[in-house]
CSV table of C-alpha atoms in Angstrom, one decimal:
chain,number,residue,atom,x,y,z
P,15,GLN,CA,-4.4,-12.6,-24.0
P,16,VAL,CA,-1.3,-14.4,-22.8
P,17,GLN,CA,1.6,-11.9,-22.8
P,18,LEU,CA,4.2,-14.1,-21.2
P,19,ARG,CA,4.7,-17.9,-21.2
P,20,GLU,CA,6.0,-20.0,-18.4
P,21,SER,CA,7.6,-23.4,-18.7
P,22,GLY,CA,9.3,-26.0,-16.5
P,23,GLY,CA,6.6,-27.0,-14.0
P,24,GLY,CA,6.0,-30.5,-13.0
P,25,SER,CA,5.9,-33.0,-10.1
P,26,VAL,CA,8.8,-33.5,-7.7
P,27,ARG,CA,9.4,-35.1,-4.3
P,28,PRO,CA,10.0,-33.1,-1.2
P,29,GLY,CA,13.6,-31.9,-1.2
P,30,GLY,CA,13.8,-31.9,-4.9
P,31,SER,CA,14.4,-29.0,-7.4
P,32,LEU,CA,12.7,-27.5,-10.4
P,33,ARG,CA,13.6,-24.6,-12.7
P,34,LEU,CA,10.9,-22.4,-14.2
P,35,SER,CA,11.4,-20.1,-17.2
P,36,CYS,CA,9.4,-17.1,-18.4
P,37,ALA,CA,9.6,-15.6,-21.9
P,38,PRO,CA,7.5,-13.1,-23.9
P,39,SER,CA,4.8,-15.0,-25.8
P,40,ALA,CA,5.0,-13.0,-29.0
P,41,ARG,CA,6.8,-9.6,-28.8
P,42,ARG,CA,9.6,-8.3,-26.7
P,43,HIS,CA,8.3,-6.3,-23.8
P,44,SER,CA,10.2,-3.6,-21.8
P,45,SER,CA,9.5,-3.8,-18.0
P,46,THR,CA,11.2,-2.4,-15.0
P,47,CYS,CA,10.5,-5.4,-12.8
P,48,MET,CA,9.4,-8.9,-13.3
P,49,ALA,CA,8.2,-11.4,-10.7
P,50,TRP,CA,6.9,-14.8,-9.9
P,51,PHE,CA,3.6,-15.4,-8.2
P,52,ARG,CA,1.8,-18.6,-7.1
P,53,GLN,CA,-1.7,-19.4,-6.3
P,54,THR,CA,-3.4,-22.3,-4.5
P,55,PRO,CA,-7.1,-23.1,-4.3
P,56,GLY,CA,-8.9,-20.7,-1.9
P,57,LYS,CA,-6.0,-18.4,-1.6
P,58,GLU,CA,-5.0,-15.1,-3.2
P,59,ARG,CA,-2.3,-15.0,-5.7
P,60,GLU,CA,1.0,-14.4,-3.8
P,61,GLY,CA,4.2,-12.7,-4.9
P,62,ILE,CA,7.1,-14.9,-4.1
P,63,ALA,CA,10.1,-13.4,-5.9
P,64,GLY,CA,10.8,-10.2,-7.8
P,65,ILE,CA,13.7,-8.7,-9.9
P,66,TYR,CA,14.7,-5.2,-11.0
P,67,ILE,CA,15.7,-5.9,-14.5
P,68,ASP,CA,18.3,-3.2,-15.0
P,69,ASP,CA,20.7,-4.3,-12.3
P,70,GLY,CA,19.3,-7.7,-11.0
P,71,SER,CA,18.3,-6.6,-7.5
P,72,THR,CA,15.9,-9.1,-6.0
P,73,THR,CA,13.3,-9.6,-3.4
P,74,TYR,CA,11.8,-12.8,-1.9
P,75,ALA,CA,8.8,-13.8,0.2
P,76,ASP,CA,9.9,-15.1,3.6
P,77,SER,CA,8.4,-18.5,2.7
P,78,VAL,CA,10.9,-19.0,-0.2
P,79,ARG,CA,14.0,-17.0,0.8
P,80,GLY,CA,17.1,-19.1,0.8
P,81,ARG,CA,15.5,-21.8,-1.3
P,82,PHE,CA,14.4,-20.0,-4.5
P,83,THR,CA,16.5,-17.8,-6.8
P,84,ILE,CA,15.1,-15.4,-9.4
P,85,SER,CA,17.4,-14.3,-12.2
P,86,GLU,CA,17.4,-12.8,-15.7
P,87,ASP,CA,19.1,-14.5,-18.7
P,88,LYS,CA,19.7,-11.4,-20.9
P,89,ALA,CA,20.9,-13.5,-23.8
P,90,LYS,CA,17.7,-15.5,-24.0
P,91,ASN,CA,15.4,-12.6,-22.8
P,92,THR,CA,14.0,-14.9,-20.1
P,93,VAL,CA,13.5,-14.7,-16.4
P,94,GLU,CA,14.2,-17.8,-14.4
P,95,LEU,CA,13.1,-19.2,-11.1
P,96,GLN,CA,15.4,-21.9,-9.6
P,97,MET,CA,13.5,-23.7,-6.8
P,98,ASP,CA,15.5,-25.9,-4.4
P,99,SER,CA,14.6,-27.8,-1.3
P,100,LEU,CA,11.0,-27.9,-2.4
P,101,ARG,CA,8.3,-28.5,0.2
P,102,PRO,CA,4.7,-29.7,-0.1
P,103,GLU,CA,3.5,-26.3,0.7
P,104,ASP,CA,5.3,-24.9,-2.4
P,105,THR,CA,2.6,-26.7,-4.5
P,106,GLY,CA,0.6,-24.3,-6.6
P,107,LEU,CA,0.1,-22.7,-10.0
P,108,TYR,CA,3.1,-20.4,-10.7
P,109,TYR,CA,2.7,-17.3,-12.8
P,110,CYS,CA,5.3,-15.0,-14.3
P,111,ALA,CA,4.4,-11.3,-14.5
P,112,ALA,CA,5.9,-8.1,-15.7
P,113,THR,CA,5.3,-4.4,-14.8
P,114,VAL,CA,4.1,-1.9,-17.4
P,115,GLY,CA,6.3,1.1,-16.9
P,116,GLY,CA,8.0,1.4,-13.5
P,117,CYS,CA,7.8,-0.5,-10.3
P,118,SER,CA,8.1,0.3,-6.6
P,119,VAL,CA,11.5,-0.1,-4.9
P,120,VAL,CA,12.8,0.3,-1.4
P,121,PRO,CA,13.8,4.0,-0.9
P,122,GLY,CA,17.5,4.6,-1.7
P,123,THR,CA,17.9,1.2,-3.5
P,124,THR,CA,16.9,-0.7,-6.6
P,125,THR,CA,15.4,-3.5,-4.6
P,126,PRO,CA,11.8,-4.1,-5.6
P,127,ILE,CA,9.1,-4.1,-2.9
P,128,HIS,CA,7.3,-7.3,-2.3
P,129,PRO,CA,5.5,-8.0,-5.6
P,130,VAL,CA,1.8,-7.2,-5.6
P,131,VAL,CA,-0.7,-8.1,-8.3
P,132,SER,CA,-1.8,-4.6,-8.8
P,133,GLU,CA,1.6,-3.4,-10.1
P,134,TYR,CA,1.9,-6.1,-12.7
P,135,GLY,CA,0.1,-5.8,-16.0
P,136,ARG,CA,1.6,-8.5,-18.1
P,137,TRP,CA,1.0,-12.2,-17.2
P,138,GLY,CA,1.6,-15.7,-18.3
P,139,GLN,CA,-0.9,-18.5,-18.2
P,140,GLY,CA,0.7,-20.3,-15.2
P,141,THR,CA,2.5,-23.5,-14.8
P,142,GLN,CA,1.7,-26.2,-12.2
P,143,VAL,CA,4.2,-27.2,-9.6
P,144,THR,CA,3.4,-30.2,-7.4
P,145,VAL,CA,5.5,-31.3,-4.5
P,146,SER,CA,4.4,-34.6,-2.9
P,147,SER,CA,5.7,-38.0,-1.8
């Protein structure tokens, strides 16, 4: 069952940009955190960006920090991933995911911990991003 739906993937040259969007596939879901993951052949699915929905606090993997931005568009009920300064190593299948119930945060803050697959119960089907010359 596809619970979320990603869009916006495609092919781009190094240094270029793409914007991914994630929306519920059928019904509105309530989640504390949402995140973007990516997967490449032979590697585990990796959390790259997360957002605490209530106040917009974010977290990023070191590999994308400063280049990617996760945000929520409350009017559209979507979560976005703006990807700038793309590199070939950013190539992969990108998944949107949402928690069921709560999510873990850094103590004393609303900053999500680095997203891990086990905390996310709602997933999209993935959208391909290819960065090459």
